[in-house]
Tab-separated table of C-alpha atoms and ligand atoms in Angstrom:
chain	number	residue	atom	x	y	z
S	151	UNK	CA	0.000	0.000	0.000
S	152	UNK	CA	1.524	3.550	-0.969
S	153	UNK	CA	2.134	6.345	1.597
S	154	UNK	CA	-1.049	8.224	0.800
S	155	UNK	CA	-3.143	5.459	0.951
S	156	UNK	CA	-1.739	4.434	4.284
S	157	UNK	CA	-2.227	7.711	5.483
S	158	UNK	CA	-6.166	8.576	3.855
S	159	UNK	CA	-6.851	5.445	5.592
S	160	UNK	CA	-5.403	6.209	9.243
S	161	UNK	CA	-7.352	9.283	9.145
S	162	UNK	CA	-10.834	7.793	7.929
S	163	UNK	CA	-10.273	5.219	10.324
S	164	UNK	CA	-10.014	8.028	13.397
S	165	UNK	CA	-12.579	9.923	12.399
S	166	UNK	CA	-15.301	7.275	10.817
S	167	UNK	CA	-14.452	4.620	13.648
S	168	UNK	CA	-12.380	1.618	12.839
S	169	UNK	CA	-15.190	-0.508	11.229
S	170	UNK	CA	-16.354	1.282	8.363
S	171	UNK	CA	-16.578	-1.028	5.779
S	172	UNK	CA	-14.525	-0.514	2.462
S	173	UNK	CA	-14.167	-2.541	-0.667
S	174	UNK	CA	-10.722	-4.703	-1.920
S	175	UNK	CA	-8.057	-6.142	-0.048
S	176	UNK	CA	-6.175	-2.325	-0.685
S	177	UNK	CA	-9.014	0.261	-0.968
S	178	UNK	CA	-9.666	2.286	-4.235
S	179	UNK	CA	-9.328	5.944	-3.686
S	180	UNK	CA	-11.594	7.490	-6.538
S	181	UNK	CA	-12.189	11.442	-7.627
S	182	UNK	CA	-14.168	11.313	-10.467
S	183	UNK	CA	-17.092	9.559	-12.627
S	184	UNK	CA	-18.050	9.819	-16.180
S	185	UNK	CA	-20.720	7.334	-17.463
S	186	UNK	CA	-19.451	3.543	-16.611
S	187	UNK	CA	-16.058	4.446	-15.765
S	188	UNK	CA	-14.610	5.588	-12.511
S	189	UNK	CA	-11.079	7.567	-12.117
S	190	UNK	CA	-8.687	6.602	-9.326
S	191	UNK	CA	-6.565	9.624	-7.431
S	192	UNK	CA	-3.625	8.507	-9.494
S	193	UNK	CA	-5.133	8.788	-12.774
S	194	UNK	CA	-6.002	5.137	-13.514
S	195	UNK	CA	-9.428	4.860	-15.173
S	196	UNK	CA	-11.598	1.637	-13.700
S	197	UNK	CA	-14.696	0.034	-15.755
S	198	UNK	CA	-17.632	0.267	-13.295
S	199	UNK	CA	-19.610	-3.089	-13.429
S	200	UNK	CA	-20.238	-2.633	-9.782
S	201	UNK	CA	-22.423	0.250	-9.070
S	202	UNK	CA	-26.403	0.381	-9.373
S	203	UNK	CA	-26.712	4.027	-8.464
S	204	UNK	CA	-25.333	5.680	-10.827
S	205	UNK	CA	-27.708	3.808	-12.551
S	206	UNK	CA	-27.954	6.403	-16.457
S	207	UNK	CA	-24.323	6.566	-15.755
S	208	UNK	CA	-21.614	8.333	-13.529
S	209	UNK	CA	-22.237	11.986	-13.043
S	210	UNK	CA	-24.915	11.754	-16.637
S	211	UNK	CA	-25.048	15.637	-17.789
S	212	UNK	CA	-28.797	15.714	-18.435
S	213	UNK	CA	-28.965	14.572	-14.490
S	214	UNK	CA	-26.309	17.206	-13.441
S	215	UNK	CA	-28.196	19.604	-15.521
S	216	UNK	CA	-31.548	19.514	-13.773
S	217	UNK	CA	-30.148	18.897	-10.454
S	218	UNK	CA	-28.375	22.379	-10.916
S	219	UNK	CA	-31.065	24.251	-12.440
S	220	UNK	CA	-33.646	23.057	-9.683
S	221	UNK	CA	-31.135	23.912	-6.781
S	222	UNK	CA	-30.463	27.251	-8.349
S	223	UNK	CA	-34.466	28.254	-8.843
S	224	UNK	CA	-35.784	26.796	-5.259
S	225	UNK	CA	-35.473	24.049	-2.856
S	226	UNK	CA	-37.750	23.237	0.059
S	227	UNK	CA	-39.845	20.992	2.140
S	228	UNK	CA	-43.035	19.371	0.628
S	229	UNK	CA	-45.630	21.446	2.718
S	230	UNK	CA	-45.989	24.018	0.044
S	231	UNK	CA	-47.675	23.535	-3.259
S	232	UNK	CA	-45.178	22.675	-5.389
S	233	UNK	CA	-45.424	20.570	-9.393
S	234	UNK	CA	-42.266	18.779	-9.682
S	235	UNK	CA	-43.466	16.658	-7.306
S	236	UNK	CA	-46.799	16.031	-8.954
S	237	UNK	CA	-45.249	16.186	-12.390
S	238	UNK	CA	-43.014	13.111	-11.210
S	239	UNK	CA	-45.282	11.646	-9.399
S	240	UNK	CA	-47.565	10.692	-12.573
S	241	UNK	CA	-45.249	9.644	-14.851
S	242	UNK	CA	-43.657	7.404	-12.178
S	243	UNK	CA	-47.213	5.410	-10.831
S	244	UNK	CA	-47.500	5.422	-14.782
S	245	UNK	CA	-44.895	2.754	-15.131
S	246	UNK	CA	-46.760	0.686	-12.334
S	247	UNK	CA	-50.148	-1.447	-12.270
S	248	UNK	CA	-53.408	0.359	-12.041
S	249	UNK	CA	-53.801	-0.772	-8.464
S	250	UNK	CA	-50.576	0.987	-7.427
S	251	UNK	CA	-51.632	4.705	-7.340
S	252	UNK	CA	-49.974	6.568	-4.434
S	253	UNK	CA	-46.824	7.378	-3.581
S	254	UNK	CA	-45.146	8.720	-0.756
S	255	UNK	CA	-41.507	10.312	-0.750
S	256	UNK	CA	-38.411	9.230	1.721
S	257	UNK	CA	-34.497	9.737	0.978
S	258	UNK	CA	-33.258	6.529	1.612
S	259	UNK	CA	-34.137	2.682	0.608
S	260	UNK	CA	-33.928	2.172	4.711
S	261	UNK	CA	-36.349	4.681	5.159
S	262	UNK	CA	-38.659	3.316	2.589
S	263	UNK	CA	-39.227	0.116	4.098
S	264	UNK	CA	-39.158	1.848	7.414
S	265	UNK	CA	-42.680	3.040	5.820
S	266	UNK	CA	-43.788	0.211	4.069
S	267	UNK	CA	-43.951	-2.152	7.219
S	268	UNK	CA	-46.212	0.982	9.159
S	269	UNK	CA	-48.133	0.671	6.249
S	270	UNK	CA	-48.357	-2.962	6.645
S	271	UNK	CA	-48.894	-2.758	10.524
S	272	UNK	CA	-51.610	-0.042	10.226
S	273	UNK	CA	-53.626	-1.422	7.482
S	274	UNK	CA	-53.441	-4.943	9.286
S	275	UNK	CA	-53.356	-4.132	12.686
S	276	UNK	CA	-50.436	-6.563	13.274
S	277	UNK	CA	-47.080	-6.491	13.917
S	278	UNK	CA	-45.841	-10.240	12.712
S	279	UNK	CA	-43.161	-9.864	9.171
S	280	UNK	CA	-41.718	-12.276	7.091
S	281	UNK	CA	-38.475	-11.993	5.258
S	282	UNK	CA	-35.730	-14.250	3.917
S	283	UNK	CA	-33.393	-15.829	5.798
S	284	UNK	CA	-30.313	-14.010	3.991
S	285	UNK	CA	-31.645	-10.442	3.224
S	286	UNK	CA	-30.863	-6.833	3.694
S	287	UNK	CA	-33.739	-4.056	3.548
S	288	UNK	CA	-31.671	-1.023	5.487
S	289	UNK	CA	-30.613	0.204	8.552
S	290	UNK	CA	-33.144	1.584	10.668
S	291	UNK	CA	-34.285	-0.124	13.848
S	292	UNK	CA	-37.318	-1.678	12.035
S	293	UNK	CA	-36.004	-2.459	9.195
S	294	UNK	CA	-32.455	-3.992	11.053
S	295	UNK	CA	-34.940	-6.582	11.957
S	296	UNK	CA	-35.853	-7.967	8.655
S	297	UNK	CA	-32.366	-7.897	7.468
S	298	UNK	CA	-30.640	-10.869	8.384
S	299	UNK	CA	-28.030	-11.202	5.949
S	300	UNK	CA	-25.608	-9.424	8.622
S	301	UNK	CA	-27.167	-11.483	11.745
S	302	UNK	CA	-26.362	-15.107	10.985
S	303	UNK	CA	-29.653	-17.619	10.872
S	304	UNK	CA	-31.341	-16.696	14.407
S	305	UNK	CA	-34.475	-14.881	14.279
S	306	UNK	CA	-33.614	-11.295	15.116
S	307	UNK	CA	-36.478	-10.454	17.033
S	308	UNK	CA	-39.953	-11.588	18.036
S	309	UNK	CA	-42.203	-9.617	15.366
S	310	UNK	CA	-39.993	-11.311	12.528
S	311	UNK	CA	-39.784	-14.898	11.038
S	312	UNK	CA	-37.561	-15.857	8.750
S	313	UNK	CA	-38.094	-18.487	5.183
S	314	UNK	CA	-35.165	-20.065	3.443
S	315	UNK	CA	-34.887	-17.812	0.453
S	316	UNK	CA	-35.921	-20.527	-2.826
S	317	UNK	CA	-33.003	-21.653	-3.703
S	318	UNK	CA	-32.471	-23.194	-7.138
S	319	UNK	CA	-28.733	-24.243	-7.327
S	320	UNK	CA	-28.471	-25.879	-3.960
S	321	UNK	CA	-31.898	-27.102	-3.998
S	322	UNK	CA	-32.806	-28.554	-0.530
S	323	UNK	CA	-33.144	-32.647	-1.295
S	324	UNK	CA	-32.255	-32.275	-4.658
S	325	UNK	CA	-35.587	-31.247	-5.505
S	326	UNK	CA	-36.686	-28.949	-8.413
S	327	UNK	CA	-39.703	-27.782	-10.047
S	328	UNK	CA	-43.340	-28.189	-8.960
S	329	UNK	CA	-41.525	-29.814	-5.754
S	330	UNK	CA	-39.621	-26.999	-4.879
S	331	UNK	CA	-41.662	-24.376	-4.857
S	332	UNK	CA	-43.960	-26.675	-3.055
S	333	UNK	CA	-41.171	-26.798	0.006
S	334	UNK	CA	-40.713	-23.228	0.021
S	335	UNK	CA	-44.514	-22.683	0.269
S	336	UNK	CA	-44.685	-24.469	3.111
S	337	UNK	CA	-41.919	-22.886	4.765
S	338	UNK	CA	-43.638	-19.567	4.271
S	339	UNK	CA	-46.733	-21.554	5.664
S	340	UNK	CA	-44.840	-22.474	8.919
S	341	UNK	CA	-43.524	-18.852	9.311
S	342	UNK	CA	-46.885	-17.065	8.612
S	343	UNK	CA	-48.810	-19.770	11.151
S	344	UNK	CA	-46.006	-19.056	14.139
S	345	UNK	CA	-46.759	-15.072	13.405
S	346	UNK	CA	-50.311	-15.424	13.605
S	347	UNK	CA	-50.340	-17.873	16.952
S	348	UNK	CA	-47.768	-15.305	18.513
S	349	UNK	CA	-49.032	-11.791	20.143
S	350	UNK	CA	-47.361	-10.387	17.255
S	351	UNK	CA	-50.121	-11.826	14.423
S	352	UNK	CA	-49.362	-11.644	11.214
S	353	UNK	CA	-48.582	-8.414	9.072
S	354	UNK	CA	-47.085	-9.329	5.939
S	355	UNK	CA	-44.136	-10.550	3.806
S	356	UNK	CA	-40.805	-8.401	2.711
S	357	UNK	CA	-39.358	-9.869	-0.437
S	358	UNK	CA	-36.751	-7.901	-2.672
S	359	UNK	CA	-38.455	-9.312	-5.630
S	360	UNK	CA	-35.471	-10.650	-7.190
S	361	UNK	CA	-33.838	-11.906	-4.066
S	362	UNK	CA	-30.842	-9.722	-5.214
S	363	UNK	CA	-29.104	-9.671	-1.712
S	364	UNK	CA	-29.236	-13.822	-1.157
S	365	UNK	CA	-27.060	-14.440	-4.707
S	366	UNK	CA	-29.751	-13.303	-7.453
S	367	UNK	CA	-30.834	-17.166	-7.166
S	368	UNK	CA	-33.153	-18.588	-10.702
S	369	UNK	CA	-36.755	-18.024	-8.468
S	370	UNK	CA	-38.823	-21.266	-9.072
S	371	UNK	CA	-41.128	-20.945	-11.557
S	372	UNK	CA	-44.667	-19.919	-10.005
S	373	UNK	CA	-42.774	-19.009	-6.276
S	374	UNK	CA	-43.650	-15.562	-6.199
S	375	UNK	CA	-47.024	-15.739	-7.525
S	376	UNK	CA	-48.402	-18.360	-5.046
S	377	UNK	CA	-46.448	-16.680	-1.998
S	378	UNK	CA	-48.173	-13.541	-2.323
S	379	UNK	CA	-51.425	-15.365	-2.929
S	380	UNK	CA	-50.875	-17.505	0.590
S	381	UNK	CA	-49.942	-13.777	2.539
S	382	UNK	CA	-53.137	-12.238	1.008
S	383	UNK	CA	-55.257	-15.536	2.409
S	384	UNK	CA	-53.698	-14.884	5.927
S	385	UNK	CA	-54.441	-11.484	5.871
S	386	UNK	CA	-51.265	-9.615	5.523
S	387	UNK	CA	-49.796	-7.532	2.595
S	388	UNK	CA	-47.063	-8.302	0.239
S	389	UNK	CA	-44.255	-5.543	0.072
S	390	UNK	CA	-42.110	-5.775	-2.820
S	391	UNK	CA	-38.931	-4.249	-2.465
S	392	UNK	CA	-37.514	-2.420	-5.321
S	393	UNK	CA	-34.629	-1.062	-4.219
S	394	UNK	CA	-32.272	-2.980	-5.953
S	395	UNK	CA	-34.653	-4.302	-8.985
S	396	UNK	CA	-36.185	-1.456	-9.652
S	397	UNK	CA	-35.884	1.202	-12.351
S	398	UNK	CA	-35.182	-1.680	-15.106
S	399	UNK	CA	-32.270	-2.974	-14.107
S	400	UNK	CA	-33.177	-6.666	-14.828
S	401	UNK	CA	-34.793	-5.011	-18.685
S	402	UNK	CA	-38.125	-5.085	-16.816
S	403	UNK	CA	-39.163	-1.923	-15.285
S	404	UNK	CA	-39.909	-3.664	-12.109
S	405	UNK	CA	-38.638	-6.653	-10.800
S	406	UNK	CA	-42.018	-8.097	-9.725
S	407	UNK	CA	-43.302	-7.909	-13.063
S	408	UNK	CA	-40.199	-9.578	-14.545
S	409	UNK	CA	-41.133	-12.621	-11.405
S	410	UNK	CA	-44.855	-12.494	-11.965
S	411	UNK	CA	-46.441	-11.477	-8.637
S	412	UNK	CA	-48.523	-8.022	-7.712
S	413	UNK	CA	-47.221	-6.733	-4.785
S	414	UNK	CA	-49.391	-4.065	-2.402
S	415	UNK	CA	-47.019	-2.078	-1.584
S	416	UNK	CA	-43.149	-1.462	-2.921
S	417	UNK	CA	-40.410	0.691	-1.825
S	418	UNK	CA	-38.045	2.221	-4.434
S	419	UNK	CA	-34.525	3.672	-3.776
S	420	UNK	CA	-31.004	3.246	-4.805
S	421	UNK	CA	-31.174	4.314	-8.792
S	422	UNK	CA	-33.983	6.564	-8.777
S	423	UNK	CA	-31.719	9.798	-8.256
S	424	UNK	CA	-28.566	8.301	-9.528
S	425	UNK	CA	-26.712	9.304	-6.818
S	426	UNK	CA	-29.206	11.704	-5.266
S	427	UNK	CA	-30.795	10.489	-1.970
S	428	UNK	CA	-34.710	10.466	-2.835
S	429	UNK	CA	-36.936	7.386	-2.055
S	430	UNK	CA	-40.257	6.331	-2.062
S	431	UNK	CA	-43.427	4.066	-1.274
S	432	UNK	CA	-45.419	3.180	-3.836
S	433	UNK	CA	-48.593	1.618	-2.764
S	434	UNK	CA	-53.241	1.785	-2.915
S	435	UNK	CA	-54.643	4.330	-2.450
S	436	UNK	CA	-56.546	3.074	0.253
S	437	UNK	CA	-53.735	1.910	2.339
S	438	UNK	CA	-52.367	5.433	1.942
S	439	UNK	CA	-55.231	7.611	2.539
S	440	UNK	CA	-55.658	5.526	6.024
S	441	UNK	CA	-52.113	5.653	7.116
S	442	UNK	CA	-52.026	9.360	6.733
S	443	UNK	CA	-54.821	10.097	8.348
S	444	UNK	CA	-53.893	8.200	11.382
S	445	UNK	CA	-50.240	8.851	11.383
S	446	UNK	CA	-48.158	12.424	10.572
S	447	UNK	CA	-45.849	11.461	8.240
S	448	UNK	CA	-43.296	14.186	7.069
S	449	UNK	CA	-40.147	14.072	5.636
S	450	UNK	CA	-37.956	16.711	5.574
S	451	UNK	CA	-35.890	16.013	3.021
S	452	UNK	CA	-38.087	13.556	0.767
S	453	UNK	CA	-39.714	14.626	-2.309
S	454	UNK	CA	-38.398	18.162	-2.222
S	455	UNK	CA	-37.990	19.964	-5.838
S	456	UNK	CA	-34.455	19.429	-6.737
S	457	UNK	CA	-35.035	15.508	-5.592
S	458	UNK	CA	-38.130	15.317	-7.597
S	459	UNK	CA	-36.452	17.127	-10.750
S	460	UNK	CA	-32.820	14.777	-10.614
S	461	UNK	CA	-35.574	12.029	-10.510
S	462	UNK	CA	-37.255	13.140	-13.459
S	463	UNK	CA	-34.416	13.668	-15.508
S	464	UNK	CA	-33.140	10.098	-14.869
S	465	UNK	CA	-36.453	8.631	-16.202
S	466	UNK	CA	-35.844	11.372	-19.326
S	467	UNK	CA	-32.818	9.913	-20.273
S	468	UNK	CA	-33.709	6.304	-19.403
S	469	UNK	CA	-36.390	7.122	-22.261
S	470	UNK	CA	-34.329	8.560	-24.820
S	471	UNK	CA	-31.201	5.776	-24.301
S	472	UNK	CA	-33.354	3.253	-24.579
S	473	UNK	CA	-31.990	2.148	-21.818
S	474	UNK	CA	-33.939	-1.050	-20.639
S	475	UNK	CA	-33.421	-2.831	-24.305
S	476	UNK	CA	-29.936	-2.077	-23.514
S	477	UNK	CA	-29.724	-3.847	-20.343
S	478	UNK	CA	-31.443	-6.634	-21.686
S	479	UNK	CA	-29.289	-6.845	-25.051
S	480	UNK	CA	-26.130	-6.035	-23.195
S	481	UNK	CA	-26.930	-8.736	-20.189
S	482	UNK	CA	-27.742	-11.670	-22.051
S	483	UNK	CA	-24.483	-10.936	-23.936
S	484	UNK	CA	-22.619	-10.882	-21.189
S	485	UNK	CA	-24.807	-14.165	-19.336
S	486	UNK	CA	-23.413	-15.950	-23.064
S	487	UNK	CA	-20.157	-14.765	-22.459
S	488	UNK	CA	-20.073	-16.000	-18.902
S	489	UNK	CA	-21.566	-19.617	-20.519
S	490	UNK	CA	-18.873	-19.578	-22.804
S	491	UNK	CA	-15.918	-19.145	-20.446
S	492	UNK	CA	-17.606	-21.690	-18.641
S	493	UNK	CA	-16.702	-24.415	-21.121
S	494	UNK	CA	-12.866	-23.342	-20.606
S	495	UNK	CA	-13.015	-22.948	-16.792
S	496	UNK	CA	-14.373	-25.688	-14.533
S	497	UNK	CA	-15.051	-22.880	-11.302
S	498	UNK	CA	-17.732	-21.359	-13.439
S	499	UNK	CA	-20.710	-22.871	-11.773
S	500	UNK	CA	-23.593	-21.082	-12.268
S	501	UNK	CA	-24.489	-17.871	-14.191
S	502	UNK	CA	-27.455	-16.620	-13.618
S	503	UNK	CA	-29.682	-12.966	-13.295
S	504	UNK	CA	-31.843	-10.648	-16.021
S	505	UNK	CA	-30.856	-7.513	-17.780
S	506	UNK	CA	-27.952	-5.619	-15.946
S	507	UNK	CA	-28.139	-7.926	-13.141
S	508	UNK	CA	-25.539	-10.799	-13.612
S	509	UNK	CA	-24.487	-12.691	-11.187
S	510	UNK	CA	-21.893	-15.934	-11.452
S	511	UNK	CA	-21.840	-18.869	-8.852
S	512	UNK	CA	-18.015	-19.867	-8.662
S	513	UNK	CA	-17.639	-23.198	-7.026
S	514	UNK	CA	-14.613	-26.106	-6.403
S	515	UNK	CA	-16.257	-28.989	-8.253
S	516	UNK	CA	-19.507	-28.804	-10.135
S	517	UNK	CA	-20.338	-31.920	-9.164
S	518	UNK	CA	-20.324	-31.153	-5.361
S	519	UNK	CA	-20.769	-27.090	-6.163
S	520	UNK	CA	-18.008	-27.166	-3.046
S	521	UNK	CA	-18.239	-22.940	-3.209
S	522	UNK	CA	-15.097	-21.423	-4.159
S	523	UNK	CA	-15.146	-18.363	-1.474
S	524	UNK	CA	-11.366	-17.735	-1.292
S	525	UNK	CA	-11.029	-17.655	-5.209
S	526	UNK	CA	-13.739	-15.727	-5.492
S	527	UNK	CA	-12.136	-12.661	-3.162
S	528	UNK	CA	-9.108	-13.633	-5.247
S	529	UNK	CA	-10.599	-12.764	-8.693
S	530	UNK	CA	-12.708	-9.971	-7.042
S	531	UNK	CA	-9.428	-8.148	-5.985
S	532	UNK	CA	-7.343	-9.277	-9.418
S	533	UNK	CA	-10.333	-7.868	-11.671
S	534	UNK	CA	-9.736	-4.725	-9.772
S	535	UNK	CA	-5.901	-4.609	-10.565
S	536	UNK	CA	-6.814	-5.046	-14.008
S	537	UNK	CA	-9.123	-2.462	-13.958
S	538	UNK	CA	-12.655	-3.384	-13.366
S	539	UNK	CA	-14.702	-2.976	-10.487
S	540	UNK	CA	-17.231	-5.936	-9.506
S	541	UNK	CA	-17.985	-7.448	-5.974
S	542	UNK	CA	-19.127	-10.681	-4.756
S	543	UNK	CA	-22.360	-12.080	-2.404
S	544	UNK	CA	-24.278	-14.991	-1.680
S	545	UNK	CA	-24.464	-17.596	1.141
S	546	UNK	CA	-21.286	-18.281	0.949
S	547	UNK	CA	-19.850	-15.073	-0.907
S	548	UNK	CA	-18.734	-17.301	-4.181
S	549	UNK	CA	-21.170	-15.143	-6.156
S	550	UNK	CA	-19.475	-12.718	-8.896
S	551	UNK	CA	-21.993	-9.514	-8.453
S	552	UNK	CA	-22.090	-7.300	-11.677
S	553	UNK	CA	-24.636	-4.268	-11.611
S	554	UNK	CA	-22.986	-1.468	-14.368
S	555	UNK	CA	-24.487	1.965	-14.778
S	556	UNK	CA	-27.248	0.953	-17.545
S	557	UNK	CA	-25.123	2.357	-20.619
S	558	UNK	CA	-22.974	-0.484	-20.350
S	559	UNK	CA	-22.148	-1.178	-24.106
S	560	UNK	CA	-21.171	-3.709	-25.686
S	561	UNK	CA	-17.549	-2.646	-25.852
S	562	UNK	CA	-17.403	-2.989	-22.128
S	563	UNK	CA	-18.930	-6.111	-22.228
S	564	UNK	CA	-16.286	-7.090	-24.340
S	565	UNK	CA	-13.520	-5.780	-22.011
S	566	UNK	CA	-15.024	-7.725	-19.210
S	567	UNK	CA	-15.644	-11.190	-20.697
S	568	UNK	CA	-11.634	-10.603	-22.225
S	569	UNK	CA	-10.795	-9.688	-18.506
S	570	UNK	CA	-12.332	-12.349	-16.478
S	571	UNK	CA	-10.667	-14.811	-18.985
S	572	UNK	CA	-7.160	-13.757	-18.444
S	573	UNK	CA	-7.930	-13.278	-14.365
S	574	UNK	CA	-9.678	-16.914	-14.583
S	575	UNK	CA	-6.708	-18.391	-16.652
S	576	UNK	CA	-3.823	-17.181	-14.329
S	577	UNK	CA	-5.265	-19.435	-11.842
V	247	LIG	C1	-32.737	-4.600	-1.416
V	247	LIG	C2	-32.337	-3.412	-0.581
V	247	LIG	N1	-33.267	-2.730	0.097
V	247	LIG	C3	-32.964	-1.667	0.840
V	247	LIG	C4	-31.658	-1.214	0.967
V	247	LIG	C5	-31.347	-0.031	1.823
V	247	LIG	O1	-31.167	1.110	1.058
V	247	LIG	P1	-30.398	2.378	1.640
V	247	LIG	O2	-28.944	1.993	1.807
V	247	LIG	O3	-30.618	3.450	0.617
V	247	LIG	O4	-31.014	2.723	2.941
V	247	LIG	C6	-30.650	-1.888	0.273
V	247	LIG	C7	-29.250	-1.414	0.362
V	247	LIG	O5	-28.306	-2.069	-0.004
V	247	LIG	C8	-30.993	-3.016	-0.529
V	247	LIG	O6	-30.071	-3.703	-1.198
């Protein structure tokens, strides 16, 4: 590690406390962004097939523009009458089913579900969730507790029961199909009947509806569907977030459409600002109009002008770069790629996702799918040296995660397919 590496990490680590989590074995230090590519404090350039956010691309000029010319004309709270916020608000329900009509503004994905599951708990009267066994929804106190993925297997606390997230790979008794979904269904069945026998009753189900935080797993066929249908017979509501799947990032504007299953309420985040912290809830209008009249809910900093405006202009140029038949053009291409380098290299064990979601199961022996953990940090860290920027999840972190900025072309899907041959090949 250089000397000013060293030292910008001695500092961060005395004045952001010790644990602060950072990416690669020696952390990146970047200064600047420009579409997919990210530039390094020594000049080098990095291909970005990491980040989500910036999801039209790094700092996207149309984005920059409208940020700048909204921040310059007026920027304040949401308890004035205001139209950027309407004006967004119609073209965004506009991409969703009839059913899902209001929308209420936050600034961060946490927050979101922090309002989706008072939603949930007001319109039921109930307290009981269910989430996966390996997810992450945020960071508030609420939400903490339906976000296992940092916690281990217990369940985290007494409102919350957990399911094994479906699992197609590693299929529990080898089974597959009808059968599979079948097993899942009844552990959501066993987690939904210990919520409603408990003080806590039963409230509703938190999905991400691609399962992006458990490994991007192949849902069963059907899964989604029939799980939603089994909450609404108990009684509780079906929250689909969006965070991560949202904005077409899988080709599909939403990820629940892409599964097949109509969620009550979802919570958006991550890629609606590219970069800019605005949120929402997206949900009936019934469920709304009851939860505000019963409960003040204000937020500061959600839905103000300039958010509402940055928001806008990503959907503008979403629109005009085409950019969902990219990220399903550009993904499969890349899914191909990942299925051709497979038939070279024997850790390739799985390659799965939609659009500009990929995600690649390395394991020891296919036969076994033994996960290959420690080469996966290896090649992690070595793409980086060479210049690309990806990350890795899953159970068992074997998982190659690749989420680009959607104008990923195929020129860069070229350089990372090249890439991840050479890192693969030196072993
Ligand atoms: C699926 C999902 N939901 C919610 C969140 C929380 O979003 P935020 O970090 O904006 O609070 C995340 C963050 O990684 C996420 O992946």
């Amino acid at each position: 590690m250089d000397e000013r590496t060293a030292k910008l990490l001695a500092r961060r680590e005395r004045l952001l406390g010790a644990g602060a989590p950072l990416f690669y074995d020696e952390p990146l230090h970047i200064v600047r962004g420009e579409g997919v590519w990210l530039y390094a404090a020594d000049g080098r350039r990095y291909l970005d097939c990491y980040n989500n956010v910036p999801h039209v691309g790094h700092c996207h000029p149309d984005v920059v523009a409208a940020l700048a010319r909204q921040a310059a004309t007026l920027n304040v709270h949401t308890r004035y009458l205001h139209e950027t916020i309407l004006d967004y608000s119609e073209r965004l329900l506009a991409t969703f089913a009839p059913h899902l009509d209001s929308v209420l503004y936050a600034c961060t994905g946490s927050e979101a579900n922090d309002q989706a599951l008072r939603i949930a708990r007001h319109a039921t009267g109930h307290r009981g969730i269910v989430c996966t066994n390996l997810t992450y929804h945020g960071n508030t106190t609420a939400v903490d507790a339906v976000s296992p993925l940092f916690y281990g297997r217990v369940t985290p606390h007494p409102d919350v029961r957990t399911m094994p997230w479906p699992d197609a790979y590693r299929a529990p008794q080898g089974l597959a199909g009808a059968a599979l979904c079948d097993h899942y269904l009844a552990c959501l069945d066993a987690a939904i009947a210990e919520l409603a026998a408990s003080d806590a009753g039963f409230a509703g189900l938190i999905v991400c509806s691609i399962f992006a935080n458990e490994g991007l797993p192949d849902v069963p066929a059907g899964f989604m569907a029939a799980a939603a249908a089994r909450v609404r017979a108990a009684g509780g509501l079906v929250i689909a977030d969006e965070v991560q799947a949202g904005f077409g990032r899988t080709g599909t504007m939403w990820g629940h459409d892409l599964v097949g299953f109509s969620p009550d309420i979802v919570t958006l985040g991550k890629p609606m600002g590219n970069g800019h912290p605005i949120s929402a809830v997206v949900t009936r209008r019934e469920l709304l109009d009851a939860f505000r009249h019963d409960v003040m809910y204000f937020n500061t900093f959600g839905g103000n002008p300039v958010s509402c405006a940055v928001a806008s202009a990503v959907l503008d140029v979403m629109e005009r770069e085409d950019l969902l038949a990219n990220a399903r053009a550009q993904g499969d291409y890349v899914r191909d790629g990942f299925r051709r380098l497979a038939e070279r290299h024997a850790v390739i064990g799985d390659v799965r996702g939609a659009g500009l979601w990929i995600g690649v199961e390395l394991v020891r022996d296919r036969a076994t799918r033994e996960p290959a953990t420690e080469e996966t940090r290896r090649i992690v860290n070595r793409m980086k040296e060479r210049g690309i920027l990806m990350n890795r999840i899953g159970e068992f972190d074997n998982v190659l995660k690749m989420r680009p900025p959607m104008p990923f072309a195929r020129e860069h899907a070229e350089l990372l397919l090249a890439t991840v041959d050479e890192v693969l090949g030196a072993g």
